[in-house]
Each structure stands twice: as structure tokens, then as C-alpha cells.
Short mmCIF file of C-alpha atoms in Angstrom, two decimals:
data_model
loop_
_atom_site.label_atom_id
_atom_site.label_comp_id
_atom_site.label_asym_id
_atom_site.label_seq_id
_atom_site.Cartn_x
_atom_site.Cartn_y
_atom_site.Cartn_z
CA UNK A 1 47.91 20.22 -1.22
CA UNK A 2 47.26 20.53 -4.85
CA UNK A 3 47.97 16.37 -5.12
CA UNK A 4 45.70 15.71 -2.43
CA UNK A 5 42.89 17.27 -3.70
CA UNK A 6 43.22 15.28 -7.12
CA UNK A 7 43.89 11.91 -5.05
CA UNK A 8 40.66 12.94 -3.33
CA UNK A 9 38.70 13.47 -6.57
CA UNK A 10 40.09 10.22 -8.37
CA UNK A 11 38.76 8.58 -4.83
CA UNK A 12 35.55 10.08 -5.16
CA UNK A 13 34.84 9.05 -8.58
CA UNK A 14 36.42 5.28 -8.13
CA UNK A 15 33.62 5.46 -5.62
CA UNK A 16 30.91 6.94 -8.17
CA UNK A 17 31.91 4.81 -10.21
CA UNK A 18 31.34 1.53 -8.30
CA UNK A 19 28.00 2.76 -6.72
CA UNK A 20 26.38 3.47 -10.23
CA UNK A 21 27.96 -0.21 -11.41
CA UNK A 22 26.21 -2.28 -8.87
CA UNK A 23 22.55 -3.07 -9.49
CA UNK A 24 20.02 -4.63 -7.20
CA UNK A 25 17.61 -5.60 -9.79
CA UNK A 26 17.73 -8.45 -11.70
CA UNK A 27 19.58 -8.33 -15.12
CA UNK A 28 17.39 -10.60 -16.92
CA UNK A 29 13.58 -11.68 -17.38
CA UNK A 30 13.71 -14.36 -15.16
CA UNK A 31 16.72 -17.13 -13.90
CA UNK A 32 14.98 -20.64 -13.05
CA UNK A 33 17.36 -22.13 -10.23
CA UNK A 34 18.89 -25.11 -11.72
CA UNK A 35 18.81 -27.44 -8.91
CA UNK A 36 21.58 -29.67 -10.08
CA UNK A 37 24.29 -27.26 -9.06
CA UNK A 38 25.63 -26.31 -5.73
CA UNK A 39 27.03 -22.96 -6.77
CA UNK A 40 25.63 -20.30 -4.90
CA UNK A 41 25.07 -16.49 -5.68
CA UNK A 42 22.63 -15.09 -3.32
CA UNK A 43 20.17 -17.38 -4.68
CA UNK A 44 20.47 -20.57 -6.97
CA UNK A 45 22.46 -20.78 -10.48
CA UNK A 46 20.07 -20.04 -13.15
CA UNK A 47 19.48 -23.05 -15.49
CA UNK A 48 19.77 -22.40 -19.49
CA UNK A 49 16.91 -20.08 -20.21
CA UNK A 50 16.84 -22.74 -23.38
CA UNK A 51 16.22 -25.38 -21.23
CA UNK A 52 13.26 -23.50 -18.85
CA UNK A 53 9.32 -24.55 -19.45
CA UNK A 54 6.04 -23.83 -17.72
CA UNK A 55 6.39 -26.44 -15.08
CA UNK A 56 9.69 -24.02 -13.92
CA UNK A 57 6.93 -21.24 -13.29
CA UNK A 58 4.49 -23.35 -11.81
CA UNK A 59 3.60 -25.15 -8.23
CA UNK A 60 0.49 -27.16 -7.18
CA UNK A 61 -0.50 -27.90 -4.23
CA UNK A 62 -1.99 -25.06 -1.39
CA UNK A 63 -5.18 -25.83 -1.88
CA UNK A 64 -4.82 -29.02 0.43
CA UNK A 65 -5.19 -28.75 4.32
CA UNK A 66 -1.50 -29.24 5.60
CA UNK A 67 -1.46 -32.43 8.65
CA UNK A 68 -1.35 -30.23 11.82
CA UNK A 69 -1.46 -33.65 14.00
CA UNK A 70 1.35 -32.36 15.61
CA UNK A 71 2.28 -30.58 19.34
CA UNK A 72 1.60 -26.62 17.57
CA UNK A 73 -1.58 -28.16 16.10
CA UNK A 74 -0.39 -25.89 12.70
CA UNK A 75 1.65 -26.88 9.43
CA UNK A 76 3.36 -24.62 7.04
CA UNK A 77 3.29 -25.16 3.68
CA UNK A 78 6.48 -23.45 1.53
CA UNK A 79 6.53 -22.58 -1.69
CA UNK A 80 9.53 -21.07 -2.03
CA UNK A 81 12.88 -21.35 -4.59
CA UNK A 82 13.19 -25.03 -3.88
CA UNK A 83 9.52 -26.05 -4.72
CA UNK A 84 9.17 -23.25 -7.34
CA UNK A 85 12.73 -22.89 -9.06
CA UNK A 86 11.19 -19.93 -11.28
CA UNK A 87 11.01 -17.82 -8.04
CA UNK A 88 14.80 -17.87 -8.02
CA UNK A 89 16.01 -14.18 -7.77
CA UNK A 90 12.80 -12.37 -7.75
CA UNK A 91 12.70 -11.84 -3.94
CA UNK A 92 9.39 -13.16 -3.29
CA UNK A 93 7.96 -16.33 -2.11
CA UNK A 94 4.67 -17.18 -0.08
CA UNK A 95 3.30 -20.11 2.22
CA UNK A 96 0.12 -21.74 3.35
CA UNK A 97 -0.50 -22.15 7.04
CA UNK A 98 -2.94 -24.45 8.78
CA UNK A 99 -4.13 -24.54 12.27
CA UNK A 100 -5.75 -27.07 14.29
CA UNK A 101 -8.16 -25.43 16.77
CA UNK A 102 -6.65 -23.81 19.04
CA UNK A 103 -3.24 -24.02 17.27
CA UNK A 104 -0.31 -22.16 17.13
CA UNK A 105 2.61 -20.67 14.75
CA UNK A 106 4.99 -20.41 17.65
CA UNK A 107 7.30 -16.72 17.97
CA UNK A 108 9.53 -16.49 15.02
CA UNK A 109 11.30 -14.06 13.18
CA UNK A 110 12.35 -14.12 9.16
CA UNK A 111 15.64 -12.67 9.28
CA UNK A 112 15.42 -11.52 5.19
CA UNK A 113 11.83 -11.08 4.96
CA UNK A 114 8.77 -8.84 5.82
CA UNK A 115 5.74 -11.02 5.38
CA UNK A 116 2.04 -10.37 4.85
CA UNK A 117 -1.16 -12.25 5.20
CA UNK A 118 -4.42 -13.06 5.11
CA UNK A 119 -6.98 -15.24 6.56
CA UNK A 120 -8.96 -17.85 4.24
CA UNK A 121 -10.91 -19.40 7.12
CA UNK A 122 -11.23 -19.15 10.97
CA UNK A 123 -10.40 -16.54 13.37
CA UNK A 124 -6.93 -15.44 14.25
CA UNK A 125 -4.99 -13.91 16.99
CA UNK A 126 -0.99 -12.33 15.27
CA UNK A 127 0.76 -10.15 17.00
CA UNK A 128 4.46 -9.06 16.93
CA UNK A 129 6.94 -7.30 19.49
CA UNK A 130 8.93 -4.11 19.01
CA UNK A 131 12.91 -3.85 19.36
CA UNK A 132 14.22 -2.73 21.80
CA UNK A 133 13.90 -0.81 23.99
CA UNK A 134 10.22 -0.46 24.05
CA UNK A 135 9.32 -4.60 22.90
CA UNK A 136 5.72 -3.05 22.22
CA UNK A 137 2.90 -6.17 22.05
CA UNK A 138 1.34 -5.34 18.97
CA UNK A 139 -1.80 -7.52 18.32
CA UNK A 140 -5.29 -8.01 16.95
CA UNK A 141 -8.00 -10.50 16.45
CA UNK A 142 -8.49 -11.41 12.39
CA UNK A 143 -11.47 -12.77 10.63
CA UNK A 144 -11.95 -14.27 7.20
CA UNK A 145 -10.73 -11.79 4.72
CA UNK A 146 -8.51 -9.27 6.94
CA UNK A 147 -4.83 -8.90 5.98
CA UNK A 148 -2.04 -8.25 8.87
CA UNK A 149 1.40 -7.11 7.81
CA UNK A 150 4.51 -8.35 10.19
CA UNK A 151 7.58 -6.25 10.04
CA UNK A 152 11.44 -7.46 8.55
CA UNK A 153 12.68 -9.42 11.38
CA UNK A 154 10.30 -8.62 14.79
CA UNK A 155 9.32 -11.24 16.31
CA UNK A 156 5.82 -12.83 15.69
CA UNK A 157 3.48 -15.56 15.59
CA UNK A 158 -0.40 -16.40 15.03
CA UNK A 159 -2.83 -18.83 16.97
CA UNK A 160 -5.96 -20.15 16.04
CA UNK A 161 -8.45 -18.85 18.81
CA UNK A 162 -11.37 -19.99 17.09
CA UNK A 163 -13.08 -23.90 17.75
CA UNK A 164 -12.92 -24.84 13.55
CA UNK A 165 -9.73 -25.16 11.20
CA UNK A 166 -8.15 -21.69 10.10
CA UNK A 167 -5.89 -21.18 7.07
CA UNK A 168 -3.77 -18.27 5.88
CA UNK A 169 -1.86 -17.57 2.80
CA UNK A 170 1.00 -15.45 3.68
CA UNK A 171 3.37 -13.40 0.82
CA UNK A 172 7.09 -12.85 1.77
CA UNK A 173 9.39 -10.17 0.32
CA UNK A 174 12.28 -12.51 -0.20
CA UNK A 175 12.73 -16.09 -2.09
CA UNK A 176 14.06 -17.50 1.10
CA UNK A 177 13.02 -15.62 4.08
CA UNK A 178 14.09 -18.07 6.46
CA UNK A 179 12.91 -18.73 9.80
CA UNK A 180 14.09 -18.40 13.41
CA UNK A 181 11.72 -20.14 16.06
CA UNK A 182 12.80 -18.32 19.23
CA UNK A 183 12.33 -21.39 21.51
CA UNK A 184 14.17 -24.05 19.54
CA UNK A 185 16.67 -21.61 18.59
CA UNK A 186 17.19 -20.73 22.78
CA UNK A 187 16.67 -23.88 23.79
CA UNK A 188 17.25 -26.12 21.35
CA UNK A 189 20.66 -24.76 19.91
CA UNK A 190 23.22 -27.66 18.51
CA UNK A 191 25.44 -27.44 20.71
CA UNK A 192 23.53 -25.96 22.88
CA UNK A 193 23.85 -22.77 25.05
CA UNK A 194 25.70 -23.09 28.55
CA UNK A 195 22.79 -23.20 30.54
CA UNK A 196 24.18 -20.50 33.03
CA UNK A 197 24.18 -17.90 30.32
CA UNK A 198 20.09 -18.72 30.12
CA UNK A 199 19.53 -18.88 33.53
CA UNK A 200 21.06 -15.39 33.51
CA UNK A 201 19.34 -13.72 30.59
CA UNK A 202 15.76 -15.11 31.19
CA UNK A 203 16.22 -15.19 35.40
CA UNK A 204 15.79 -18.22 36.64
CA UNK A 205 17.19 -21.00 38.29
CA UNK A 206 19.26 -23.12 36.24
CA UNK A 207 17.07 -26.10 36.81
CA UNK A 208 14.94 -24.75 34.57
CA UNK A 209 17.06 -24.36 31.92
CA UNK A 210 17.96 -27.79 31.95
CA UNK A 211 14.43 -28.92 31.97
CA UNK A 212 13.75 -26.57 29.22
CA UNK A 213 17.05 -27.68 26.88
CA UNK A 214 16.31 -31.47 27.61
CA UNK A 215 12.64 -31.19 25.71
CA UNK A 216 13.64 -29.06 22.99
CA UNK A 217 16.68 -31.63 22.27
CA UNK A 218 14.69 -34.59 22.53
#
């Protein structure tokens, strides 16, 4: 008994131990990604602090309209890790979106990232949807100036519901929050999803699907 009890406590403080060791901040002032390397460690190798200038720190660029000549009628503009290496490691990142009128940011989610924004110009209708099992329809109407927040992960989207050109500048809590457009990500998988398993889940006849999976391929 007496031997178990002192395995326990050695266990206990190996564990201590470890939990105090790891940290979740970053260790240094900054670490530039050095985009010449393809070693990856949650984020991008950090280039020779030695070797890092303004230009690492700096991005131009969101103050032009993004081309929204497109089927959404909007554009995103990233400036994440990749255009702005100085970002690397210090979990945030942001983007410009445009929207024709009448255009849309489709449903998405950002799998590593809440994200918050606010409207420049135009009118704006975001909303985002619970988990389950309630999937609560959470939405408003924005104007110039108003700020929305969107969750880690829930799905959500914005449309222009005004007649003139809207822009937002949105902030993200991670360097790359990625992106997950539900309907290209259903529909337009590579290779895709066996169309009976979508006829199942969303109902209908299989048809569909195949209507569906032959325009998001194309």
C-alpha cells in the first residue's frame, strides 16, 4: 500500500511538473515566419530576428475595393501569416470584405477562430446558427459603424441587403483561422461524398444531389 501511494505521488508530480512546463504564450517578442522553409510548428519557422525589418510588420493594401464580379457578388481580402509574416504566432489576423449589392459571404465556419467585425459602408444582414440541438438563427441588420461578434466555429455568413457597395473589416483570434464554406465543403468535396449519404442527411431525392455535386465540381 505504502509503494502505491509514493508511485501515486511521483505520478502526480511528473504530471505537475509537465503542466507548469508547457506555455501557451509566446516565448519571445515576436517570430517573423520565414517563408523559405517548410518546417512547421503550429505556425511558420521564425526567420533570424537579425534578419527581420519593418516591411516584416507591415501590409498595404485594404484600403482598395476587392473585384466582387463574381457569382457571391463579395471578395475577401486576407491578411493573414502569409501576407503579413510578422503575424506569425501571435494568434491574430484580420480581413477586408466587399460586397456587391445584394451580395453574399456564403455560410462558413472558422474552425480555429472567433471573428469580429464591423461595417465601413452599407447595410448588412450576419447571422449565425447554434449547435446542436437547438441550431438557434441568430441575426440582425448592421449599419455603418456597428460591430457583430461570430462565435469559434458556428456557422455564419453576411449579405449585403442594401442597393450601394458595403465593406467590413473583420479581426480574427487566430493567424490562420481557416475557412469551411458549408456548400462546397457538402457538395463540392474531392472526392466527393456518395451521394446516397446526402440524399439521406438533407432528405431528398438523390437527383438532387447529383444536380447539386455536378455545379459545385464544375
Amino acid at each position: 500500500m505504502w509503494n502505491k501511494l509514493i508511485l501515486l505521488s511521483v505520478l502526480a508530480l511528473t504530471f505537475s511538473y509537465l503542466a507548469l512546463a508547457y506555455e501557451p504564450s509566446p516565448l519571445q517578442d515576436f517570430c517573423v515566419a520565414d517563408p523559405r522553409t517548410s518546417v512547421k510548428v503550429n505556425g511558420v519557422t521564425c526567420k533570424n530576428p537579425m534578419q527581420v525589418k519593418a516591411d516584416d510588420f507591415f501590409f498595404s493594401g485594404l484600403h482598395l475595393r476587392g473585384n466582387t464580379s463574381n457569382q457571391l457578388g463579395s471578395k475577401v481580402t486576407p491578411v493573414f501569416a502569409t501576407q503579413l509574416p510578422g503575424l506569425n504566432t501571435l494568434g491574430i489576423s484580420m480581413v477586408r470584405i466587399d460586397y456587391a449589392p445584394w451580395g453574399l459571404n456564403p455560410p462558413h465556419t472558422h474552425p480555429r477562430a472567433t471573428e469580429i467585425l464591423t461595417v465601413l459602408e452599407g447595410t448588412l444582414q450576419v447571422g449565425f446558427v447554434t449547435s446542436n440541438p437547438d441550431n438557434r438563427f441568430i441575426t440582425k441588420v448592421l449599419q455603418k459603424g456597428d460591430v457583430f461578434v461570430f462565435p469559434k466555429g458556428l456557422v455564419h455568413f453576411q449579405r449585403n441587403v442594401g442597393n450601394g457597395y458595403a465593406v467590413v473589416i473583420a479581426a480574427l483570434s487566430s493567424q490562420n483561422p481557416g475557412a469551411i464554406t458549408i456548400a462546397n465543403a457538402v457538395f463540392g468535396a474531392n472526392p466527393a461524398i456518395p451521394g446516397d449519404i446526402l440524399a439521406k442527411a438533407f432528405q431528398v431525392d438523390k437527383s438532387v444531389v447529383d444536380q447539386l455535386q455536378a455545379k459545385f465540381k464544375s
